[in-house]
Tab-separated table of C-alpha atoms and ligand atoms in Angstrom:
chain	number	residue	atom	x	y	z
A	163	MET	CA	4.895	-15.351	4.790
A	164	ALA	CA	4.889	-11.795	4.243
A	165	ARG	CA	1.837	-9.801	5.834
A	166	LEU	CA	0.238	-8.715	2.601
A	167	GLU	CA	1.382	-11.420	0.132
A	168	GLY	CA	-1.106	-11.655	-2.769
A	169	LYS	CA	-2.723	-8.570	-2.271
A	170	VAL	CA	-3.262	-5.552	-4.424
A	171	ALA	CA	-3.271	-2.231	-3.006
A	172	ILE	CA	-3.908	1.434	-3.773
A	173	VAL	CA	-2.262	4.110	-1.828
A	174	THR	CA	-3.439	7.577	-2.021
A	175	GLY	CA	-1.340	10.749	-1.551
A	176	ALA	CA	1.622	8.331	-1.755
A	177	GLY	CA	3.930	11.093	-3.259
A	178	SER	CA	4.842	12.043	0.503
A	179	GLY	CA	4.581	11.479	3.949
A	180	ILE	CA	2.362	8.767	5.393
A	181	GLY	CA	1.290	7.705	2.047
A	182	ARG	CA	4.891	7.399	0.780
A	183	ALA	CA	5.874	5.229	3.902
A	184	ALA	CA	2.758	3.101	3.647
A	185	ALA	CA	3.440	2.216	0.019
A	186	ILE	CA	7.050	1.116	0.688
A	187	ILE	CA	6.009	-0.873	3.930
A	188	PHE	CA	2.915	-2.615	1.866
A	189	ALA	CA	5.333	-3.657	-1.054
A	190	ARG	CA	7.879	-4.862	1.452
A	191	GLU	CA	5.158	-7.079	3.104
A	192	GLY	CA	4.257	-8.409	-0.327
A	193	ALA	CA	1.572	-6.151	-2.008
A	194	LYS	CA	1.505	-5.066	-5.440
A	195	VAL	CA	0.929	-1.284	-5.048
A	196	ALA	CA	-0.628	1.524	-7.102
A	197	VAL	CA	0.918	4.687	-6.170
A	198	ALA	CA	-1.556	7.527	-6.538
A	199	ASP	CA	-0.959	11.229	-6.200
A	200	TYR	CA	-1.824	14.412	-8.058
A	201	ASP	CA	1.825	15.414	-7.707
A	202	GLU	CA	3.405	13.510	-10.375
A	203	LYS	CA	7.120	14.169	-9.695
A	204	ASN	CA	6.832	13.241	-6.042
A	205	GLY	CA	4.411	10.166	-6.998
A	206	ARG	CA	6.741	8.785	-9.655
A	207	GLU	CA	9.724	9.167	-7.042
A	208	THR	CA	7.824	6.981	-4.860
A	209	ALA	CA	6.818	4.471	-7.319
A	210	SER	CA	10.333	4.373	-8.729
A	211	SER	CA	11.538	3.336	-5.215
A	212	ILE	CA	9.354	0.325	-5.139
A	213	SER	CA	10.050	-2.838	-7.206
A	214	GLY	CA	7.051	-3.681	-9.287
A	215	ALA	CA	4.880	-0.650	-8.264
A	216	ILE	CA	2.767	1.649	-10.840
A	217	PHE	CA	2.205	5.491	-10.585
A	218	ILE	CA	-1.090	6.778	-11.620
A	219	LYS	CA	-1.600	10.377	-11.491
A	220	ALA	CA	-4.969	11.170	-9.922
A	221	ASP	CA	-6.874	13.934	-8.154
A	222	VAL	CA	-8.977	12.032	-5.756
A	223	SER	CA	-11.613	14.875	-5.697
A	224	LYS	CA	-12.502	14.176	-9.260
A	225	ASN	CA	-14.816	11.430	-10.274
A	226	SER	CA	-12.970	10.756	-13.288
A	227	ASP	CA	-9.562	10.175	-11.881
A	228	ALA	CA	-11.148	8.017	-8.947
A	229	LYS	CA	-12.808	5.747	-11.544
A	230	LYS	CA	-9.674	5.548	-13.777
A	231	LEU	CA	-7.407	4.962	-10.713
A	232	VAL	CA	-9.260	2.071	-9.645
A	233	ALA	CA	-9.992	0.675	-13.568
A	234	ASP	CA	-5.980	1.061	-14.193
A	235	THR	CA	-4.935	-0.739	-10.953
A	236	VAL	CA	-7.265	-3.664	-11.837
A	237	LYS	CA	-5.964	-3.576	-15.331
A	238	LYS	CA	-2.569	-3.827	-14.309
A	239	PHE	CA	-2.702	-6.281	-11.322
A	240	GLY	CA	-5.913	-8.051	-12.034
A	241	LYS	CA	-7.683	-7.301	-8.782
A	242	LEU	CA	-8.071	-4.956	-5.826
A	243	ASP	CA	-7.660	-5.947	-2.230
A	244	VAL	CA	-6.772	-2.830	-0.282
A	245	LEU	CA	-7.606	0.816	-0.721
A	246	PHE	CA	-5.727	3.401	1.675
A	247	ASN	CA	-7.586	6.749	1.264
A	248	ASN	CA	-4.810	8.810	2.600
A	249	ALA	CA	-4.432	12.087	0.424
A	250	GLY	CA	-5.370	15.044	2.469
A	251	ILE	CA	-4.899	18.554	2.833
A	252	VAL	CA	-5.149	21.313	5.182
A	253	ARG	CA	-6.293	24.986	5.048
A	254	TRP	CA	-6.426	27.542	7.715
A	255	GLY	CA	-9.105	29.422	9.082
A	256	ASN	CA	-12.165	29.401	11.340
A	257	ALA	CA	-15.845	29.568	10.266
A	258	VAL	CA	-15.663	33.251	9.706
A	259	ASP	CA	-12.602	33.839	7.865
A	260	THR	CA	-12.231	30.597	5.818
A	261	LYS	CA	-12.928	31.462	2.225
A	262	GLU	CA	-15.627	29.280	0.670
A	263	GLU	CA	-13.198	28.040	-2.086
A	264	ASP	CA	-10.705	26.815	0.927
A	265	TRP	CA	-13.719	25.115	2.333
A	266	ASN	CA	-14.815	23.271	-0.769
A	267	ARG	CA	-11.302	22.051	-1.656
A	268	VAL	CA	-10.851	20.762	1.850
A	269	ILE	CA	-14.237	18.762	2.005
A	270	ASP	CA	-13.529	17.718	-1.667
A	271	VAL	CA	-10.279	16.390	-1.191
A	272	ASN	CA	-10.194	14.886	2.403
A	273	LEU	CA	-14.060	13.738	2.270
A	274	LYS	CA	-15.227	13.486	-0.992
A	275	GLY	CA	-12.036	11.822	-2.386
A	276	ALA	CA	-12.550	9.121	0.083
A	277	PHE	CA	-16.018	8.652	-0.765
A	278	LEU	CA	-15.359	8.710	-4.693
A	279	CYS	CA	-12.210	6.140	-4.416
A	280	SER	CA	-14.528	3.915	-2.302
A	281	LYS	CA	-17.232	4.095	-4.542
A	282	TYR	CA	-15.136	2.602	-7.538
A	283	ALA	CA	-13.181	0.272	-5.370
A	284	ILE	CA	-15.901	-1.444	-3.627
A	285	PRO	CA	-17.587	-3.102	-6.665
A	286	GLU	CA	-13.911	-4.432	-7.550
A	287	MET	CA	-13.510	-5.775	-3.840
A	288	ILE	CA	-16.953	-7.506	-3.928
A	289	LYS	CA	-15.955	-9.295	-7.341
A	290	ALA	CA	-12.566	-10.446	-5.309
A	291	GLY	CA	-14.700	-11.606	-2.430
A	292	ARG	CA	-12.872	-9.388	0.154
A	293	GLY	CA	-11.331	-6.006	0.924
A	294	SER	CA	-9.911	-3.410	3.509
A	295	ILE	CA	-10.478	0.201	3.087
A	296	ILE	CA	-8.472	2.462	5.337
A	297	ASN	CA	-9.121	6.061	5.613
A	298	THR	CA	-6.731	8.797	7.111
A	299	ALA	CA	-8.730	10.697	9.382
A	300	SER	CA	-7.133	12.897	12.155
A	301	ILE	CA	-7.100	13.522	16.009
A	302	ALA	CA	-8.900	16.764	14.544
A	303	GLY	CA	-11.777	14.588	13.837
A	304	LEU	CA	-11.976	13.444	17.329
A	305	VAL	CA	-11.336	16.600	19.056
A	306	ALA	CA	-11.525	20.333	17.980
A	307	PHE	CA	-8.437	22.312	17.110
A	308	GLY	CA	-8.746	26.077	16.714
A	309	GLY	CA	-8.331	27.921	13.334
A	310	ILE	CA	-8.904	24.592	11.043
A	311	ALA	CA	-12.860	24.391	10.744
A	312	ALA	CA	-12.859	22.878	7.347
A	313	TYR	CA	-10.196	20.441	8.143
A	314	CYS	CA	-11.906	19.379	11.497
A	315	ALA	CA	-15.122	18.808	9.622
A	316	SER	CA	-13.642	17.039	7.013
A	317	LYS	CA	-12.004	14.508	9.176
A	318	GLY	CA	-15.132	14.104	11.697
A	319	GLY	CA	-17.050	13.492	8.301
A	320	LEU	CA	-14.497	10.901	7.146
A	321	ILE	CA	-14.827	9.014	10.735
A	322	GLN	CA	-18.709	8.694	10.177
A	323	LEU	CA	-18.217	7.805	6.369
A	324	THR	CA	-15.863	5.278	7.689
A	325	ARG	CA	-18.554	3.616	9.891
A	326	SER	CA	-21.273	4.008	7.363
A	327	MET	CA	-19.327	1.814	4.672
A	328	ALA	CA	-18.291	-0.610	7.171
A	329	LEU	CA	-21.814	-1.256	8.260
A	330	ASP	CA	-23.309	-1.455	4.476
A	331	PHE	CA	-20.340	-3.496	3.277
A	332	ALA	CA	-19.344	-5.904	6.208
A	333	PRO	CA	-21.720	-8.555	4.627
A	334	LYS	CA	-19.646	-8.508	1.460
A	335	ASN	CA	-16.459	-9.109	3.493
A	336	ILE	CA	-15.153	-5.725	2.988
A	337	ARG	CA	-13.824	-3.879	6.275
A	338	VAL	CA	-13.319	-0.204	6.602
A	339	ASN	CA	-11.482	1.709	9.271
A	340	ALA	CA	-10.181	4.923	9.990
A	341	ILE	CA	-6.713	5.940	11.399
A	342	CYS	CA	-6.359	8.960	13.457
A	343	PRO	CA	-2.705	10.389	13.395
A	344	GLY	CA	-1.525	12.705	16.094
A	345	ILE	CA	1.133	15.098	15.034
A	346	ILE	CA	3.517	13.529	12.463
A	347	LYS	CA	6.435	14.650	10.805
A	348	THR	CA	5.702	15.523	7.026
A	349	ALA	CA	5.346	18.039	4.550
A	350	MET	CA	1.903	18.884	6.118
A	351	THR	CA	3.435	19.940	9.341
A	352	LYS	CA	6.593	21.429	8.193
A	353	ASP	CA	5.523	25.041	8.754
A	354	ILE	CA	4.208	24.251	12.223
A	355	LEU	CA	7.153	22.486	13.559
A	356	ASN	CA	9.632	25.020	12.207
A	357	ASN	CA	8.040	27.355	14.644
A	358	LYS	CA	9.904	26.935	18.024
A	359	GLU	CA	6.843	27.688	20.371
A	360	MET	CA	4.283	25.553	18.208
A	361	MET	CA	6.652	22.559	18.071
A	362	GLN	CA	7.145	22.817	21.958
A	363	SER	CA	3.123	23.024	22.282
A	364	MET	CA	2.764	20.062	20.020
A	365	LEU	CA	5.133	17.987	21.792
A	366	LYS	CA	3.636	18.845	25.320
A	367	SER	CA	0.233	17.502	24.128
A	368	THR	CA	2.036	14.241	22.715
A	369	VAL	CA	2.134	12.583	26.015
A	370	ILE	CA	4.421	9.908	24.840
A	371	GLY	CA	7.056	12.539	24.279
A	372	ARG	CA	7.925	12.568	20.650
A	373	LEU	CA	6.204	13.505	17.726
A	374	GLY	CA	5.171	10.865	15.061
A	375	GLU	CA	7.018	9.517	12.073
A	376	PRO	CA	5.163	8.583	8.694
A	377	GLU	CA	5.880	4.895	9.718
A	378	ASP	CA	4.239	5.097	12.768
A	379	ILE	CA	0.704	5.397	10.989
A	380	ALA	CA	1.892	3.107	7.994
A	381	TYR	CA	2.423	0.156	10.425
A	382	ALA	CA	-1.242	0.635	11.724
A	383	ALA	CA	-2.375	1.027	7.996
A	384	LEU	CA	-0.454	-2.364	7.383
A	385	TYR	CA	-2.502	-4.244	10.278
A	386	LEU	CA	-5.674	-2.963	9.153
A	387	ALA	CA	-4.779	-3.792	5.481
A	388	SER	CA	-3.796	-7.447	6.465
A	389	ASP	CA	-5.715	-10.366	7.444
A	390	GLU	CA	-4.552	-10.115	11.045
A	391	SER	CA	-7.364	-7.526	11.464
A	392	SER	CA	-10.100	-9.587	9.977
A	393	PHE	CA	-12.448	-8.930	12.959
A	394	VAL	CA	-11.851	-5.299	12.845
A	395	THR	CA	-14.163	-3.103	11.049
A	396	GLY	CA	-15.898	0.336	11.680
A	397	THR	CA	-12.876	1.160	14.072
A	398	THR	CA	-11.204	4.459	14.670
A	399	LEU	CA	-7.690	4.041	15.779
A	400	ALA	CA	-5.901	6.850	17.411
A	401	VAL	CA	-1.984	6.853	16.772
A	402	ASP	CA	-1.287	9.799	18.367
A	403	GLY	CA	1.251	9.451	21.256
A	404	GLY	CA	-1.398	9.816	23.681
A	405	TRP	CA	-2.887	13.027	22.408
A	406	THR	CA	-6.427	12.253	23.029
A	407	ILE	CA	-5.957	10.503	26.381
A	408	GLN	CA	-6.621	13.727	28.272
B	597	NAP	P1	2.037	15.170	3.008
B	597	NAP	O1	3.109	14.875	2.971
B	597	NAP	O2	1.418	16.594	2.512
B	597	NAP	O3	1.016	14.066	2.053
B	597	NAP	C1	-0.082	14.272	1.390
B	597	NAP	C2	-0.001	14.008	-0.088
B	597	NAP	O4	-1.411	14.068	-0.813
B	597	NAP	C3	0.675	14.860	-0.809
B	597	NAP	O5	1.566	14.170	-1.680
B	597	NAP	C4	-0.095	15.729	-1.652
B	597	NAP	O6	0.285	16.369	-2.715
B	597	NAP	C5	-1.228	14.726	-1.922
B	597	NAP	N1	-2.652	15.195	-2.286
B	597	NAP	C6	-3.036	16.250	-1.724
B	597	NAP	N2	-4.231	16.392	-2.445
B	597	NAP	C7	-4.483	15.418	-3.281
B	597	NAP	C8	-5.514	15.030	-4.153
B	597	NAP	N3	-6.652	15.805	-4.213
B	597	NAP	N4	-5.136	13.934	-4.856
B	597	NAP	C9	-4.265	13.248	-4.819
B	597	NAP	N5	-3.102	13.331	-3.742
B	597	NAP	C10	-3.254	14.419	-2.955
B	597	NAP	O7	0.966	15.221	4.226
B	597	NAP	P2	0.851	13.689	5.254
B	597	NAP	O8	0.871	14.161	6.732
B	597	NAP	O9	1.634	12.477	4.822
B	597	NAP	O10	-0.760	13.638	5.116
B	597	NAP	C11	-1.522	12.398	4.606
B	597	NAP	C12	-2.535	12.070	5.506
B	597	NAP	O11	-2.575	12.225	6.751
B	597	NAP	C13	-3.622	13.617	5.074
B	597	NAP	O12	-4.972	12.953	5.172
B	597	NAP	C14	-3.742	14.224	6.482
B	597	NAP	O13	-4.782	15.057	6.572
B	597	NAP	C15	-3.401	13.174	7.543
B	597	NAP	N6	-2.998	13.579	8.681
B	597	NAP	C16	-1.627	14.056	8.754
B	597	NAP	C17	-1.096	14.523	9.979
B	597	NAP	C18	0.218	15.036	10.386
B	597	NAP	O14	0.452	15.451	11.200
B	597	NAP	N7	1.169	14.908	9.323
B	597	NAP	C19	-2.062	14.407	11.145
B	597	NAP	C20	-3.427	13.909	10.954
B	597	NAP	C21	-3.773	13.476	9.693
B	597	NAP	P3	0.739	17.890	-2.659
B	597	NAP	O15	2.072	17.714	-1.774
B	597	NAP	O16	1.103	18.258	-4.068
B	597	NAP	O17	-0.061	18.580	-2.021
């Protein structure tokens, strides 16, 4: 049997990178998938490549969009089993030179977005009698990186939100876990990886000797979404090629 047979999943940030790979893999494993992104062109492109998927335009940082995302998914597919809170952005700057608007946007998308989508998803999961929420945090939530203060804070916060929600909703059979990707080849890291020196430095810290592909994270999300992980909640799974070993 396919690993997500009969499940309904929302994947945010599914227009690109990790989210797109997860939407494709979830569907291949039998899930009905709602592809959510605020980039309409990319989101529609992902959805059109997946049989039976729907695209829902949503800015996860907006309360009304998060509410509508969950409502439209349930209206179309009848229930909700899996929420992959994956949408995220990065803005450069240390605590002194980060503009307040950049701080707010990063926290709004990366942390508040996961809160809002979960806020509306959890009551539907309670109705269904089960659920799995997966949050894409980062190794930047586990160790500090220079020059991305807001991003590090947002991902550290997301790890604690994961644990808090896991504790609150375990009695309702809802599991909540976080994945901490290392350096993955996506649009988010394109500029860094185009810089030879930066690329070499990223590769050096990734002890396994290669950078990650979006599918490396999508397969971890697949495990956490599936019933194979039914005894796993509140955990933070580093999928980082060994970055955080040393
Ligand atoms: P990506 O290719 O840029 O994908 C992120 C997607 O999220 C994009 O389609 C983006 O749209 C969308 N998005 C941004 N803000 C949104 C919002 N407010 N509402 C809905 N969708 C929104 O990057 P990725 O690398 O796959 O990132 C996915 C997640 O992994 C993020 O949470 C990121 O922080 C995390 N992560 C990535 C890495 C890495 O090395 N790539 C490492 C650790 C963690 P636009 O393209 O229009 O912005």
